[in-house]
Coordinates of C-alpha atoms in Angstrom, one line a residue:
X1 CA 57.5 263.4 -98.1
X2 CA 57.6 262.2 -94.5
X3 CA 60.9 260.8 -93.4
X4 CA 60.5 257.4 -91.7
X5 CA 61.9 257.0 -88.2
X6 CA 63.1 253.4 -88.6
X7 CA 63.5 250.6 -91.1
X8 CA 65.1 247.2 -91.1
X9 CA 67.8 245.7 -93.3
X10 CA 68.1 241.9 -93.3
X11 CA 70.6 239.7 -95.1
X12 CA 69.3 236.1 -95.4
X13 CA 71.4 232.9 -95.7
X14 CA 70.7 229.9 -97.8
X15 CA 71.4 231.2 -101.3
X16 CA 73.1 228.4 -103.1
X17 CA 76.0 228.7 -105.6
X18 CA 74.5 230.2 -108.7
X19 CA 75.2 228.6 -112.1
X20 CA 74.6 230.0 -115.6
X21 CA 71.0 229.7 -116.6
X22 CA 69.6 229.4 -113.0
X23 CA 66.2 231.0 -112.4
X24 CA 67.6 233.6 -110.0
X25 CA 64.1 234.9 -109.0
X26 CA 63.0 231.4 -108.0
X27 CA 66.3 230.7 -106.1
X28 CA 66.0 233.9 -104.1
X29 CA 62.3 233.5 -103.4
X30 CA 62.9 230.0 -102.1
X31 CA 65.8 231.0 -99.9
X32 CA 63.9 234.0 -98.5
X33 CA 60.7 232.0 -97.8
X34 CA 62.8 229.3 -96.0
X35 CA 64.6 232.0 -93.9
X36 CA 61.3 233.7 -93.0
X37 CA 59.8 230.4 -91.8
X38 CA 62.8 229.7 -89.7
X39 CA 62.7 233.1 -88.1
X40 CA 58.9 233.5 -87.8
X41 CA 58.0 235.6 -84.8
X42 CA 61.4 237.2 -84.4
X43 CA 61.5 241.0 -84.6
X44 CA 63.7 243.5 -86.3
X45 CA 67.1 242.5 -87.6
X46 CA 66.7 238.8 -86.7
X47 CA 63.9 238.2 -89.2
X48 CA 61.2 239.5 -91.4
X49 CA 58.3 239.2 -88.9
X50 CA 57.1 236.0 -90.6
X51 CA 56.2 237.8 -93.9
X52 CA 58.8 236.5 -96.3
X53 CA 58.2 239.2 -98.9
X54 CA 55.8 242.2 -98.6
X55 CA 54.7 245.1 -100.8
X56 CA 57.2 247.9 -100.5
X57 CA 60.2 245.7 -99.8
X58 CA 63.5 246.5 -101.5
X59 CA 65.9 243.7 -102.5
X60 CA 69.6 244.6 -102.7
X61 CA 71.3 242.0 -104.8
X62 CA 75.1 241.6 -105.2
X63 CA 76.0 241.8 -108.9
X64 CA 78.1 238.6 -108.7
X65 CA 75.1 236.3 -108.5
X66 CA 73.4 238.1 -111.3
X67 CA 76.5 237.8 -113.5
X68 CA 76.7 234.1 -112.7
X69 CA 73.1 233.5 -113.6
X70 CA 73.5 235.4 -116.8
X71 CA 76.7 233.4 -117.7
X72 CA 79.0 236.4 -117.5
X73 CA 81.8 234.0 -116.5
X74 CA 84.9 234.2 -118.7
X75 CA 87.8 231.8 -118.8
X76 CA 90.7 234.2 -118.6
X77 CA 94.1 233.5 -117.2
X78 CA 95.0 237.1 -117.9
X79 CA 92.6 239.3 -116.0
X80 CA 94.2 242.4 -117.6
X81 CA 93.0 241.2 -121.1
X82 CA 89.5 240.9 -119.7
X83 CA 89.7 244.4 -118.3
X84 CA 90.9 245.6 -121.7
X85 CA 87.9 244.0 -123.4
X86 CA 85.4 245.7 -121.0
X87 CA 87.1 249.2 -121.1
X88 CA 85.7 252.0 -123.1
X89 CA 88.0 254.8 -121.7
X90 CA 90.9 254.8 -119.3
X91 CA 90.2 257.5 -116.6
X92 CA 93.4 257.1 -114.5
X93 CA 96.3 254.6 -114.3
X94 CA 98.8 254.0 -111.5
X95 CA 101.0 251.0 -112.2
X96 CA 98.7 248.1 -112.8
X97 CA 95.7 249.8 -111.2
X98 CA 93.3 251.3 -113.7
X99 CA 90.2 253.3 -113.2
X100 CA 88.1 253.0 -116.4
X101 CA 84.8 253.7 -117.9
X102 CA 83.3 250.3 -118.8
X103 CA 80.7 249.3 -121.4
X104 CA 77.9 249.9 -118.9
X105 CA 79.0 253.6 -118.6
X106 CA 80.2 253.1 -115.0
X107 CA 83.6 254.6 -113.9
X108 CA 85.3 252.1 -111.6
X109 CA 88.4 250.1 -110.9
X110 CA 89.2 247.3 -113.4
X111 CA 86.0 247.8 -115.3
X112 CA 84.2 245.7 -112.6
X113 CA 86.1 242.5 -113.7
X114 CA 86.3 240.4 -110.6
X115 CA 88.5 237.3 -109.9
X116 CA 87.0 236.6 -106.4
X117 CA 84.2 234.2 -105.6
X118 CA 84.7 232.5 -109.0
X119 CA 86.7 229.3 -109.9
X120 CA 90.4 229.7 -110.5
X121 CA 91.2 230.6 -114.1
X122 CA 87.9 232.5 -114.6
X123 CA 86.8 236.0 -114.0
X124 CA 83.3 237.5 -113.6
X125 CA 82.1 240.4 -115.7
X126 CA 79.4 242.7 -114.7
X127 CA 75.9 242.1 -116.0
X128 CA 75.6 243.2 -119.7
X129 CA 72.8 245.6 -118.7
X130 CA 72.3 245.9 -114.9
X131 CA 69.1 247.9 -115.3
X132 CA 67.6 245.2 -117.6
X133 CA 68.7 242.6 -115.1
X134 CA 67.0 244.4 -112.2
X135 CA 63.8 244.8 -114.3
X136 CA 63.8 241.1 -115.2
X137 CA 64.4 240.0 -111.5
X138 CA 61.7 242.4 -110.3
X139 CA 59.2 241.0 -112.8
X140 CA 60.0 237.4 -111.9
X141 CA 59.6 238.0 -108.1
X142 CA 56.3 239.7 -108.8
X143 CA 55.1 236.7 -110.8
X144 CA 56.2 234.3 -108.0
X145 CA 54.9 236.3 -105.0
X146 CA 52.4 238.8 -106.3
X147 CA 54.2 241.5 -104.3
X148 CA 55.2 245.0 -105.5
X149 CA 58.9 245.2 -104.7
X150 CA 62.0 247.1 -105.9
X151 CA 65.3 245.5 -107.0
X152 CA 68.7 247.2 -106.7
X153 CA 71.8 245.5 -108.1
X154 CA 75.0 246.5 -106.2
X155 CA 78.7 246.4 -106.7
X156 CA 81.7 247.6 -104.8
X157 CA 83.3 250.9 -105.7
X158 CA 86.2 253.0 -104.4
X159 CA 85.6 256.8 -104.2
X160 CA 87.7 259.8 -105.0
X161 CA 89.2 261.6 -102.0
X162 CA 88.2 258.8 -99.6
X163 CA 89.9 255.6 -98.5
X164 CA 87.8 252.4 -98.3
X165 CA 85.2 250.8 -100.4
X166 CA 81.4 250.8 -100.3
X167 CA 78.6 249.2 -102.3
X168 CA 76.7 251.4 -104.8
X169 CA 73.8 250.8 -107.1
X170 CA 74.7 249.7 -110.7
X171 CA 71.2 248.6 -111.7
X172 CA 67.7 249.4 -110.4
X173 CA 64.0 248.8 -111.1
X174 CA 60.9 250.0 -109.2
X175 CA 62.7 252.7 -107.2
X176 CA 63.5 256.4 -107.5
X177 CA 67.2 256.3 -107.4
X178 CA 67.6 260.0 -106.7
X179 CA 65.7 262.2 -104.3
X180 CA 65.8 265.8 -105.5
X181 CA 65.5 268.2 -102.5
X182 CA 66.0 271.3 -104.6
X183 CA 63.3 273.9 -103.9
X184 CA 62.5 272.4 -100.5
X185 CA 63.0 274.3 -97.3
X186 CA 65.3 273.2 -94.5
X187 CA 64.5 273.5 -90.8
X188 CA 65.5 277.2 -90.8
X189 CA 63.4 278.1 -93.8
X190 CA 66.3 278.2 -96.2
X191 CA 65.6 277.0 -99.7
X192 CA 67.8 274.0 -100.8
X193 CA 69.5 274.7 -104.1
X194 CA 72.0 271.8 -104.7
X195 CA 70.9 268.8 -102.6
X196 CA 70.1 265.7 -104.6
X197 CA 70.3 262.5 -102.5
X198 CA 71.6 259.3 -104.1
X199 CA 69.0 257.1 -102.5
X200 CA 69.9 253.9 -104.3
X201 CA 73.5 254.2 -103.3
X202 CA 72.6 254.8 -99.7
X203 CA 70.5 251.6 -99.7
X204 CA 73.3 249.7 -101.3
X205 CA 75.8 250.8 -98.6
X206 CA 73.3 250.0 -95.8
X207 CA 72.7 246.5 -97.2
X208 CA 76.4 245.9 -97.5
X209 CA 76.7 246.3 -93.7
X210 CA 74.7 243.1 -93.3
X211 CA 75.6 241.2 -96.4
X212 CA 79.4 241.5 -95.9
X213 CA 82.0 240.6 -98.4
X214 CA 82.6 236.9 -97.6
X215 CA 79.6 235.9 -95.5
X216 CA 77.8 234.0 -98.2
X217 CA 74.8 236.3 -98.0
X218 CA 74.6 238.1 -101.3
X219 CA 71.1 239.5 -100.9
X220 CA 69.5 241.8 -98.3
X221 CA 65.9 243.0 -97.9
X222 CA 65.1 246.5 -96.8
X223 CA 61.7 246.9 -95.1
X224 CA 60.0 250.1 -94.0
X225 CA 60.8 252.3 -96.9
X226 CA 57.9 251.4 -99.1
X227 CA 57.4 255.0 -100.1
X228 CA 60.5 254.7 -102.3
X229 CA 59.0 251.9 -104.3
X230 CA 57.3 252.9 -107.6
X231 CA 54.6 251.2 -109.7
X232 CA 56.7 251.2 -112.8
X233 CA 60.3 250.1 -113.3
X234 CA 61.6 253.6 -113.8
X235 CA 64.7 254.7 -115.6
X236 CA 67.2 252.6 -113.6
X237 CA 70.5 254.0 -112.5
X238 CA 71.1 256.1 -115.6
X239 CA 70.0 259.4 -113.9
X240 CA 72.9 258.8 -111.4
X241 CA 75.6 258.7 -114.0
X242 CA 77.1 262.1 -114.8
X243 CA 77.5 263.0 -118.4
X244 CA 80.9 263.9 -119.7
X245 CA 80.0 267.6 -119.8
X246 CA 78.9 267.6 -116.2
X247 CA 81.9 265.6 -114.8
X248 CA 84.5 267.9 -113.4
X249 CA 86.7 264.9 -112.5
X250 CA 86.6 262.9 -115.7
X251 CA 90.3 262.2 -115.8
X252 CA 93.1 261.4 -113.5
X253 CA 96.0 263.8 -113.1
X254 CA 98.4 262.5 -115.8
X255 CA 95.5 261.7 -118.1
X256 CA 94.0 265.2 -117.7
X257 CA 97.4 266.8 -118.6
X258 CA 97.7 264.5 -121.6
X259 CA 94.1 265.2 -122.7
X260 CA 94.6 268.9 -122.2
X261 CA 97.8 268.9 -124.4
X262 CA 96.5 266.6 -127.2
X263 CA 92.9 268.0 -127.0
X264 CA 94.0 271.7 -127.3
X265 CA 93.2 273.0 -130.7
X266 CA 93.6 276.4 -132.5
X267 CA 90.2 278.1 -132.4
X268 CA 89.5 280.8 -134.9
X269 CA 85.8 281.5 -134.3
X270 CA 84.4 282.6 -131.0
X271 CA 81.0 283.4 -129.4
X272 CA 80.3 286.8 -128.0
X273 CA 80.3 285.5 -124.4
X274 CA 82.8 287.5 -122.3
X275 CA 86.0 285.9 -121.1
X276 CA 86.5 285.6 -117.3
X277 CA 89.7 287.6 -116.6
X278 CA 90.3 285.5 -113.5
X279 CA 90.6 282.4 -115.7
X280 CA 93.2 284.1 -117.8
X281 CA 95.2 285.1 -114.7
X282 CA 95.1 281.5 -113.5
X283 CA 96.5 280.5 -116.9
X284 CA 99.3 283.2 -116.6
X285 CA 100.2 281.8 -113.2
X286 CA 100.7 278.4 -114.9
X287 CA 102.6 280.0 -117.8
X288 CA 105.2 281.5 -115.6
X289 CA 106.2 278.1 -114.1
X290 CA 107.9 277.2 -117.5
X291 CA 111.7 276.6 -117.4
X292 CA 113.9 279.5 -118.3
X293 CA 117.6 280.2 -118.5
X294 CA 119.8 281.3 -115.6
X295 CA 116.8 281.2 -113.1
X296 CA 115.3 284.2 -114.8
X297 CA 111.6 285.1 -115.3
X298 CA 111.7 286.4 -118.8
X299 CA 107.9 286.6 -119.5
X300 CA 105.4 289.4 -119.4
X301 CA 101.8 289.0 -120.4
X302 CA 99.8 292.0 -121.5
X303 CA 96.1 291.3 -121.0
X304 CA 94.1 293.4 -123.5
X305 CA 90.7 293.5 -121.8
X306 CA 89.2 296.8 -122.8
X307 CA 87.5 297.0 -126.2
X308 CA 88.9 300.4 -127.0
X309 CA 92.5 299.3 -126.3
X310 CA 92.0 296.2 -128.5
X311 CA 90.5 298.2 -131.4
X312 CA 93.3 300.8 -131.2
X313 CA 96.0 298.1 -131.1
X314 CA 94.5 296.2 -134.1
X315 CA 93.9 299.3 -136.1
X316 CA 97.6 300.4 -135.6
X317 CA 98.8 296.9 -136.5
X318 CA 96.6 296.9 -139.6
X319 CA 98.1 300.1 -140.8
X320 CA 101.6 298.9 -140.2
X321 CA 100.9 295.6 -142.0
X322 CA 99.5 297.4 -145.1
X323 CA 102.4 299.8 -145.2
X324 CA 105.1 297.1 -144.8
X325 CA 103.5 294.6 -147.1
X326 CA 103.3 297.3 -149.8
X327 CA 106.7 299.0 -149.2
X328 CA 108.8 296.1 -148.1
X329 CA 107.3 293.1 -149.9
X330 CA 105.9 294.9 -153.0
X331 CA 102.6 293.1 -152.8
X332 CA 99.5 294.2 -154.6
X333 CA 96.2 295.1 -153.0
X334 CA 94.6 291.6 -153.4
X335 CA 97.6 289.8 -151.9
X336 CA 97.8 292.4 -149.1
X337 CA 94.1 291.9 -148.3
X338 CA 94.5 288.1 -148.2
X339 CA 97.4 288.4 -145.9
X340 CA 95.7 290.9 -143.6
X341 CA 92.6 288.7 -143.2
X342 CA 94.7 286.2 -141.4
X343 CA 94.6 288.6 -138.5
X344 CA 90.8 288.8 -138.3
X345 CA 90.9 286.1 -135.6
X346 CA 92.4 288.8 -133.3
X347 CA 89.7 291.3 -134.1
X348 CA 86.9 288.7 -133.7
X349 CA 88.1 287.4 -130.3
X350 CA 86.6 289.0 -127.2
X351 CA 90.0 288.9 -125.3
X352 CA 93.7 289.2 -126.3
X353 CA 96.9 288.3 -124.5
X354 CA 100.2 289.6 -125.9
X355 CA 103.1 287.6 -124.5
X356 CA 106.3 289.6 -124.3
X357 CA 109.9 288.4 -123.9
X358 CA 112.2 290.3 -121.6
X359 CA 115.8 289.2 -121.8
X360 CA 117.3 291.4 -119.0
X361 CA 118.8 288.3 -117.4
X362 CA 120.7 287.2 -120.6
X363 CA 124.4 286.9 -120.5
X364 CA 126.3 289.4 -122.7
X365 CA 128.6 287.5 -125.1
X366 CA 130.9 289.4 -127.5
X367 CA 130.8 286.4 -129.8
X368 CA 127.8 286.8 -132.2
X369 CA 127.2 283.1 -132.3
X370 CA 127.0 282.7 -128.6
X371 CA 124.9 285.8 -128.3
X372 CA 122.5 284.4 -130.8
X373 CA 122.3 281.0 -129.0
X374 CA 121.7 282.9 -125.7
X375 CA 118.7 284.7 -127.2
X376 CA 117.4 281.4 -128.6
X377 CA 117.4 280.0 -125.1
X378 CA 115.1 282.7 -124.0
X379 CA 112.8 282.3 -127.0
X380 CA 112.5 278.6 -126.3
X381 CA 111.5 279.5 -122.7
X382 CA 108.9 281.9 -124.1
X383 CA 107.4 279.1 -126.2
X384 CA 107.2 276.8 -123.1
X385 CA 105.4 279.6 -121.2
X386 CA 102.9 280.2 -124.0
X387 CA 102.2 276.4 -124.3
X388 CA 101.5 276.4 -120.5
X389 CA 99.1 279.3 -121.1
X390 CA 97.3 277.7 -124.0
X391 CA 96.9 274.3 -122.3
X392 CA 95.6 275.9 -119.1
X393 CA 93.1 278.1 -120.9
X394 CA 91.9 274.9 -122.7
X395 CA 91.3 273.4 -119.3
X396 CA 89.2 276.4 -118.4
X397 CA 87.0 275.7 -121.4
X398 CA 88.4 278.5 -123.5
X399 CA 89.6 278.4 -127.1
X400 CA 92.8 280.1 -128.2
X401 CA 94.7 281.0 -131.4
X402 CA 98.4 282.0 -131.1
X403 CA 99.0 284.4 -134.0
X404 CA 102.5 285.7 -134.9
X405 CA 101.3 289.1 -136.2
X406 CA 102.7 291.3 -133.4
X407 CA 106.2 290.1 -134.3
X408 CA 106.0 291.9 -137.7
X409 CA 105.3 295.3 -136.1
X410 CA 106.9 295.2 -132.7
X411 CA 107.4 299.0 -132.4
X412 CA 103.8 299.6 -133.3
X413 CA 102.6 297.2 -130.6
X414 CA 104.9 298.7 -128.0
X415 CA 103.6 302.2 -128.9
X416 CA 99.9 301.2 -128.9
X417 CA 100.2 299.4 -125.6
X418 CA 102.7 301.8 -124.0
X419 CA 105.2 299.1 -123.3
X420 CA 108.8 299.5 -122.3
X421 CA 111.4 299.4 -125.1
X422 CA 112.9 296.0 -123.8
X423 CA 109.5 294.2 -124.0
X424 CA 109.5 292.1 -127.1
X425 CA 106.0 291.1 -128.3
X426 CA 106.0 287.5 -129.3
X427 CA 102.7 287.2 -131.2
X428 CA 99.2 287.6 -129.8
X429 CA 96.8 285.0 -128.3
X430 CA 93.1 285.3 -129.2
X431 CA 91.0 284.0 -126.3
X432 CA 87.3 283.2 -126.3
X433 CA 84.6 280.6 -126.0
X434 CA 84.7 278.4 -129.1
X435 CA 81.8 279.0 -131.5
X436 CA 81.8 275.3 -132.5
X437 CA 83.4 272.0 -131.3
X438 CA 86.8 271.4 -132.8
X439 CA 87.1 268.6 -135.3
X440 CA 88.6 265.3 -134.1
X441 CA 92.4 265.3 -134.3
X442 CA 93.9 262.4 -136.1
X443 CA 96.2 260.4 -133.8
X444 CA 99.9 260.9 -134.4
X445 CA 102.3 258.1 -134.0
X446 CA 105.4 259.1 -132.0
X447 CA 107.6 256.9 -134.1
X448 CA 107.2 259.3 -137.0
X449 CA 109.0 262.0 -135.0
X450 CA 111.6 259.9 -133.2
X451 CA 115.1 258.8 -134.1
X452 CA 116.9 256.5 -131.7
X453 CA 120.6 256.5 -131.5

């Protein structure tokens, strides 16, 4: 595809206030024809060279006038309630500011609910289906003019990591919204592997430079990029919207932490896919930020990465369980087998982590009650560290199961892993890629667990 060396972007005046039910295509065609007559013979940005609409033109239309024509005006003294009604999922919240996913699948501030350029006491909602709106407007302009044009409906977005707003495409018809450069060669002969250009967004931003926010010019025409215009309507902007699985920034900071905590589930079935040891080490780095008594660091994490070590450990633990269940608990073979099977999750997992408690920083109290409380403080710190570990591993896309089994044969574990005598194994964490999605967790009301005094 040959890159054009120039094109024009023209915003034209004369678009009247739009009311519900207006024939937007007719209104725009009339305003554009009038503007073209008035500027006939002027070149470049001043006019459209006397041709009021040509094959290959691209119309960039502000969503507000589409919403008004479609009657998406709501009487709402409380804008927040209107935002609630349009919100599917809260992505991030800071005070009253909310970034949300709206009914159209767009992630944006306030669900696109706008209180500007609309009478007091009302708000504007985005078009119900911006792609359908673009298709209808394109069809109507084609009927009125006989021209093959593209239509892009735009709205204003903020952007992560960048200050300032820009217009982007929220609906499109008759245009390839993305330009996939992957597989092409750059000027040095290097194959491009990642580059996919958001053509529709680039057009929206360019048009906003001439439309402005308060100039009364809600529509711009791009001329000179006819190679972007397609015969059919195309899929609209849907190809531009990342799926949840592809979106690495699906949540804000506090929301991501909350989602990681509430979304973490015990996983007992794993695939054979290997576990990235670097991901586990990142989780350990998060684990050791947990609070602990007396400014100590009472945690050690044994990463059982080698298959032969894991097998030797689990075989030794199995023998110890069988012996203790028989000799200490007096259980029969069937009950022993049932109890031992609970440890199968450790054998089936491709990776194990054995968290150990080290209480060398504990105070030495002669009173047994105070000594017991001192140890409990360290055990609580161990639980906090393991929770950090589990949540961080969940954020890495890994499943976990924290099993208490090593606590019933601590000497055996220390011997199998060649651990110091003061390292106290506090269970074992099975780590792996989940074999199936976890079932939905039923919400829990905090009031059931709270007493207020």
